[in-house]
Coordinates of C-alpha atoms in Angstrom, one line a residue:
M1324 CA -107.8 14.7 24.0
P1325 CA -104.4 13.8 22.7
T1326 CA -103.4 10.2 23.6
T1327 CA -100.0 10.1 21.9
E1328 CA -96.7 11.9 22.1
P1329 CA -96.5 15.2 20.2
R1330 CA -94.3 15.0 17.1
P1331 CA -90.6 15.8 17.7
D1332 CA -90.8 19.2 16.0
A1333 CA -94.1 20.3 17.6
P1334 CA -94.0 24.1 18.2
F1335 CA -94.3 25.6 21.6
F1336 CA -96.9 28.3 22.4
I1337 CA -95.7 29.9 25.6
V1338 CA -97.7 32.2 27.9
L1339 CA -95.3 34.1 30.1
N1340 CA -96.5 36.1 33.1
A1341 CA -94.5 39.3 33.3
G1342 CA -94.6 39.0 37.1
S1343 CA -91.7 41.0 38.6
G1344 CA -89.6 43.8 37.0
S1345 CA -89.0 44.3 33.3
S1346 CA -85.3 43.2 33.6
E1347 CA -86.2 39.9 35.2
T1348 CA -89.0 39.3 32.6
E1349 CA -86.7 40.0 29.7
L1350 CA -84.1 37.6 31.2
R1351 CA -86.8 34.9 31.4
R1352 CA -87.9 35.5 27.9
S1353 CA -84.4 35.4 26.6
T1354 CA -83.6 32.2 28.5
I1355 CA -86.6 30.4 27.1
E1356 CA -86.1 31.6 23.5
T1357 CA -82.3 30.9 23.6
V1358 CA -82.6 27.3 24.8
L1359 CA -85.4 26.5 22.3
A1360 CA -83.6 28.1 19.4
A1361 CA -80.4 26.2 20.2
A1362 CA -82.5 23.0 20.1
G1363 CA -84.0 24.0 16.7
R1364 CA -87.6 24.2 18.1
S1365 CA -90.2 26.7 17.0
C1366 CA -91.5 28.9 19.7
Q1367 CA -94.2 31.6 19.9
L1368 CA -94.2 33.5 23.1
E1369 CA -96.8 35.9 24.4
L1370 CA -95.9 38.1 27.3
V1371 CA -98.8 38.9 29.7
G1372 CA -98.3 42.3 31.4
D1373 CA -102.0 42.8 32.4
P1374 CA -103.4 39.9 34.6
A1375 CA -106.9 40.8 33.3
Q1376 CA -105.7 39.6 29.8
L1377 CA -104.2 36.3 30.9
Q1378 CA -107.3 34.2 30.2
N1379 CA -107.9 35.7 26.7
I1380 CA -104.3 35.3 25.7
A1381 CA -104.2 31.7 27.1
R1382 CA -107.4 30.8 25.1
S1383 CA -105.9 32.3 21.9
M1384 CA -102.6 30.4 22.3
A1385 CA -104.5 27.2 23.1
G1386 CA -106.4 27.5 19.8
R1387 CA -103.1 28.1 17.9
A1388 CA -101.6 25.1 19.6
V1389 CA -104.5 22.9 18.6
A1390 CA -104.4 24.1 15.0
S1391 CA -100.7 23.4 14.5
G1392 CA -100.4 20.2 16.7
G1393 CA -98.3 22.2 19.1
I1394 CA -97.8 22.3 22.9
L1395 CA -99.3 25.0 25.1
V1396 CA -96.9 26.1 27.9
A1397 CA -97.5 28.2 31.0
A1398 CA -94.5 30.1 32.5
G1399 CA -95.4 31.6 35.9
G1400 CA -96.7 30.7 39.3
D1401 CA -99.5 28.3 40.3
G1402 CA -102.2 30.9 39.5
T1403 CA -100.8 31.5 35.9
I1404 CA -100.4 27.7 35.4
N1405 CA -104.0 27.2 36.6
T1406 CA -105.5 29.7 34.0
V1407 CA -103.5 28.3 31.1
A1408 CA -104.2 24.7 32.1
H1409 CA -107.9 25.5 32.2
E1410 CA -107.7 26.5 28.5
A1411 CA -105.6 23.4 27.7
V1412 CA -108.3 21.2 29.1
L1413 CA -111.0 23.0 27.2
A1414 CA -109.1 23.0 23.9
G1415 CA -107.7 19.5 24.3
C1416 CA -104.1 20.3 23.7
T1417 CA -100.9 19.0 25.2
F1418 CA -99.7 21.2 28.1
G1419 CA -96.3 22.1 29.5
V1420 CA -95.1 24.0 32.6
L1421 CA -92.2 26.3 33.4
P1422 CA -92.7 27.0 37.1
Q1423 CA -91.8 30.5 38.3
G1424 CA -93.8 31.0 41.4
T1425 CA -93.1 31.0 45.2
F1426 CA -94.4 27.5 46.1
N1427 CA -94.6 25.8 42.7
Y1428 CA -96.6 22.9 44.1
F1429 CA -97.9 21.7 40.8
G1430 CA -94.5 21.7 39.1
R1431 CA -92.6 20.2 42.0
T1432 CA -95.2 17.4 42.3
H1433 CA -94.5 16.4 38.7
G1434 CA -90.8 16.7 39.0
I1435 CA -90.4 19.8 36.9
P1436 CA -87.3 21.8 37.7
E1437 CA -87.7 25.3 39.3
D1438 CA -84.6 26.6 37.5
L1439 CA -85.9 28.0 34.3
T1440 CA -83.1 26.8 32.0
E1441 CA -83.3 23.3 33.4
A1442 CA -87.1 23.4 33.1
V1443 CA -86.9 24.3 29.4
Y1444 CA -84.3 21.7 28.8
S1445 CA -86.4 19.1 30.5
L1446 CA -89.5 20.2 28.5
L1447 CA -87.6 19.3 25.3
R1448 CA -87.2 15.7 26.5
A1449 CA -90.5 15.3 28.3
H1450 CA -93.2 12.8 27.5
V1451 CA -97.0 13.0 28.0
R1452 CA -98.7 11.9 31.2
A1453 CA -102.5 12.2 31.7
V1454 CA -103.1 13.8 35.1
Q1455 CA -106.2 14.6 37.1
V1456 CA -107.6 18.0 37.7
G1457 CA -110.2 19.3 40.1
M1458 CA -113.3 21.3 39.1
I1459 CA -115.3 23.8 41.1
N1460 CA -118.4 24.7 39.1
D1461 CA -116.9 25.4 35.6
K1462 CA -113.4 26.3 36.9
V1463 CA -110.4 24.0 36.8
F1464 CA -108.0 23.8 39.7
L1465 CA -104.7 21.9 39.9
V1466 CA -103.6 22.3 43.5
N1467 CA -106.4 23.5 45.7
A1468 CA -109.7 25.4 45.9
S1469 CA -111.2 26.9 49.1
V1470 CA -113.9 29.1 50.6
G1471 CA -114.0 31.0 53.9
M1472 CA -110.9 32.3 55.6
Y1473 CA -108.3 30.9 53.2
P1474 CA -109.3 33.3 50.3
K1475 CA -109.0 36.2 52.7
L1476 CA -105.5 35.0 53.7
L1477 CA -104.5 34.9 50.0
E1478 CA -105.8 38.4 49.5
E1479 CA -103.7 39.6 52.5
R1480 CA -100.7 37.7 51.2
E1481 CA -100.9 39.4 47.8
H1482 CA -101.2 42.8 49.5
D1483 CA -98.1 42.1 51.6
K1484 CA -96.1 40.7 48.6
R1485 CA -96.6 44.0 46.8
H1486 CA -95.0 45.8 49.7
Y1487 CA -92.4 43.3 51.0
G1488 CA -91.7 41.0 48.1
R1489 CA -92.5 37.3 47.4
S1490 CA -91.2 34.9 50.0
R1491 CA -92.4 32.1 52.3
L1492 CA -91.7 34.4 55.3
V1493 CA -94.1 37.0 53.9
A1494 CA -96.7 34.3 53.4
I1495 CA -96.4 33.2 57.0
F1496 CA -96.6 36.9 58.2
S1497 CA -99.8 37.4 56.3
A1498 CA -101.3 34.3 57.7
I1499 CA -100.6 35.4 61.3
K1500 CA -102.3 38.8 60.7
I1501 CA -105.4 37.1 59.4
M1502 CA -105.5 34.7 62.4
L1503 CA -105.4 37.6 64.8
R1504 CA -108.5 39.2 63.3
P1505 CA -112.1 38.3 64.4
A1506 CA -113.0 35.0 62.7
R1507 CA -116.3 34.5 61.1
H1508 CA -117.5 30.9 60.8
L1509 CA -119.0 29.6 57.7
R1510 CA -122.1 27.5 57.9
V1511 CA -122.4 25.1 54.9
T1512 CA -124.4 22.1 53.8
L1513 CA -122.4 19.3 52.2
E1514 CA -124.1 16.8 49.8
Q1515 CA -122.0 13.7 49.0
D1516 CA -123.4 10.5 47.5
G1517 CA -126.9 11.6 48.0
K1518 CA -126.5 12.3 51.7
Q1519 CA -126.5 15.8 53.3
R1520 CA -124.8 17.1 56.5
R1521 CA -124.2 20.5 58.0
L1522 CA -120.8 21.8 58.8
R1523 CA -119.6 24.9 60.7
T1524 CA -116.0 25.9 59.9
T1525 CA -113.7 28.9 59.3
T1526 CA -112.7 27.5 55.9
L1527 CA -113.3 24.6 53.6
F1528 CA -110.2 23.6 51.8
V1529 CA -110.2 21.1 48.9
G1530 CA -106.8 19.7 47.8
N1531 CA -105.7 17.9 44.6
N1532 CA -102.0 17.9 45.3
R1533 CA -100.0 15.2 47.1
L1534 CA -97.0 17.4 47.9
Q1535 CA -99.1 20.1 49.6
L1536 CA -101.1 17.6 51.6
E1537 CA -97.8 16.0 52.8
Q1538 CA -96.3 19.3 53.6
V1539 CA -99.0 20.3 56.0
G1540 CA -99.2 16.9 57.7
M1541 CA -102.2 15.3 55.9
G1542 CA -100.1 12.6 54.3
G1543 CA -102.6 9.9 55.3
L1544 CA -104.9 11.2 52.6
T1545 CA -102.4 11.5 49.7
G1546 CA -103.3 8.0 48.6
A1547 CA -106.9 9.3 47.9
V1548 CA -105.5 11.9 45.4
E1549 CA -103.4 9.2 43.7
E1550 CA -106.5 7.1 43.4
G1551 CA -108.5 9.7 41.6
Q1552 CA -110.2 11.6 44.4
L1553 CA -110.1 15.1 46.0
V1554 CA -109.5 15.8 49.7
A1555 CA -111.6 18.2 51.8
I1556 CA -110.2 19.7 55.0
A1557 CA -112.3 21.8 57.4
P1558 CA -111.2 23.0 60.8
R1559 CA -113.8 22.6 63.5
P1560 CA -115.0 25.9 65.2
M1561 CA -112.3 27.5 67.3
G1562 CA -111.1 30.9 68.6
K1563 CA -108.1 32.9 67.8
L1564 CA -105.7 30.9 69.9
G1565 CA -107.0 27.7 68.3
L1566 CA -106.5 29.2 64.8
F1567 CA -103.0 30.3 65.6
G1568 CA -102.2 26.8 66.9
L1569 CA -103.7 25.4 63.6
L1570 CA -101.4 27.6 61.6
V1571 CA -98.4 26.5 63.6
R1572 CA -99.3 22.8 63.2
A1573 CA -99.7 23.3 59.4
A1574 CA -96.3 25.1 59.2
L1575 CA -94.7 22.2 61.1
G1576 CA -96.4 19.6 59.0
R1577 CA -98.6 18.4 61.8
L1578 CA -102.1 19.5 60.7
G1579 CA -103.3 15.9 61.0
E1580 CA -103.0 16.2 64.8
A1581 CA -105.3 19.3 64.9
D1582 CA -109.1 19.3 65.3
V1583 CA -110.0 19.2 61.7
E1584 CA -112.5 17.2 59.7
A1585 CA -111.0 15.6 56.6
F1586 CA -112.4 13.2 54.0
A1587 CA -111.9 12.2 50.3
F1588 CA -114.5 12.4 47.6
K1589 CA -115.2 12.4 43.9
R1590 CA -118.2 14.8 43.9
L1591 CA -119.3 17.2 46.5
T1592 CA -121.9 20.0 46.6
V1593 CA -121.5 22.9 49.0
S1594 CA -124.4 25.3 49.8
T1595 CA -125.1 27.9 52.4
P1596 CA -128.3 28.5 54.4
A1597 CA -130.9 30.5 52.7
V1598 CA -130.9 33.0 55.6
Y1599 CA -127.4 34.1 54.6
G1600 CA -128.9 35.4 51.3
R1601 CA -125.7 34.5 49.5
K1602 CA -125.9 34.0 45.8
R1603 CA -122.2 34.2 45.2
L1604 CA -119.3 33.3 47.4
K1605 CA -115.6 34.3 47.3
V1606 CA -113.5 31.3 46.1
A1607 CA -109.8 30.8 45.8
T1608 CA -108.5 28.4 43.1
D1609 CA -104.7 27.9 43.0
G1610 CA -104.2 31.3 44.6
E1611 CA -106.5 33.2 42.3
I1612 CA -109.7 34.7 43.8
E1613 CA -113.1 35.2 42.3
K1614 CA -116.8 35.1 43.3
M1615 CA -118.7 32.1 42.2
A1616 CA -122.4 31.3 42.1
M1617 CA -123.9 29.1 44.8
P1618 CA -124.1 26.2 45.2
L1619 CA -120.5 25.1 44.6
H1620 CA -120.0 21.8 42.8
F1621 CA -116.7 20.1 43.3
R1622 CA -115.7 17.1 41.2
V1623 CA -112.6 15.4 40.0
L1624 CA -111.7 14.9 36.3
E1625 CA -109.3 12.0 36.0
G1626 CA -106.7 12.1 33.2
R1627 CA -108.1 15.2 31.5
L1628 CA -104.9 17.2 31.5
H1629 CA -102.2 15.9 29.2
L1630 CA -99.0 17.1 30.8
M1631 CA -95.5 17.1 29.5
V1632 CA -93.5 15.6 32.4
Q1633 CA -89.8 15.9 33.1
G1634 CA -87.3 14.2 30.9
P1635 CA -83.7 13.9 32.2
S1636 CA -82.1 17.1 33.4
R1637 CA -79.0 18.4 31.6
S1638 CA -76.7 17.1 34.3
Q1639 CA -78.5 13.7 34.2
A1640 CA -78.2 13.5 30.5
R1641 CA -74.5 14.3 30.6
S1642 CA -74.0 11.7 33.3
A1643 CA -75.9 9.0 31.3
A1644 CA -73.8 9.9 28.2
D1645 CA -70.6 9.6 30.1
S1646 CA -71.6 6.2 31.6
A1647 CA -72.4 4.9 28.1
L1648 CA -69.0 6.0 26.9
D1649 CA -67.3 4.3 29.9
D1650 CA -69.3 1.1 29.5
P1651 CA -70.1 0.6 25.8
A1652 CA -71.4 -2.9 26.5

């Protein structure tokens, strides 16, 4: 793992998710290349049009970044950032982010601008900070991982986004639809520090992001994330009305007042009863859904992602320069 700052002329290897329409994608590509060219920095950009190719492209770009002492950069939403970050951790290369998603929890947590031009400008002046990531089996997650109802909610949200566009309002609409459907409770066994206990819940949510925990009203556990732990949240069994109330509390930032079980941990094993016959379970990691082999092993990896964090924004840099001219002493 790199422990020093990349050299001043380190090339950027950028993985850009095509995402929306071609005109918007070309504008993003042009913006990135124009800002970096004006700064005299080398840039190799790969556009990902097929989501199925994202991991292979990210792995290839990570290898090229390692070979040339460069910086691997993800440009997209939290799902894209997750996939590229996974390859950065495996390859041991420095990692940068240009957030382009709906919520951008990871980028916002680390002070990275959501405006693309400002994000590229800040990347040029960023420095390396070692940050923690979560792992579920052999998969990295930066913001959260979950099983149960939450992956279903994400699938519904993606379906609605294709029809109605990407917005927070669409996300809330999708959540309400899921809450109104018959809820199946998940029976799991948790093993932590050699002790086992059984839990019945609609969803098991594991967070690794201070901002998201604060936003839903679980601010009392953000200190655990800052101290190198992950946070598990599991609503107790409830009906449709209770689930709807849970959604409202989360939207209002008051989830901590709801009937949920929450605790911090460094390692956690999750299994389901043998009578379920489940060998694989649907899991969501940073918004991306896949089936994983049981049992699920959660753990935290401290300082394993070497992230380029925000330097001064363009307006801040100009303000600092003006102040220096006004006060040369």
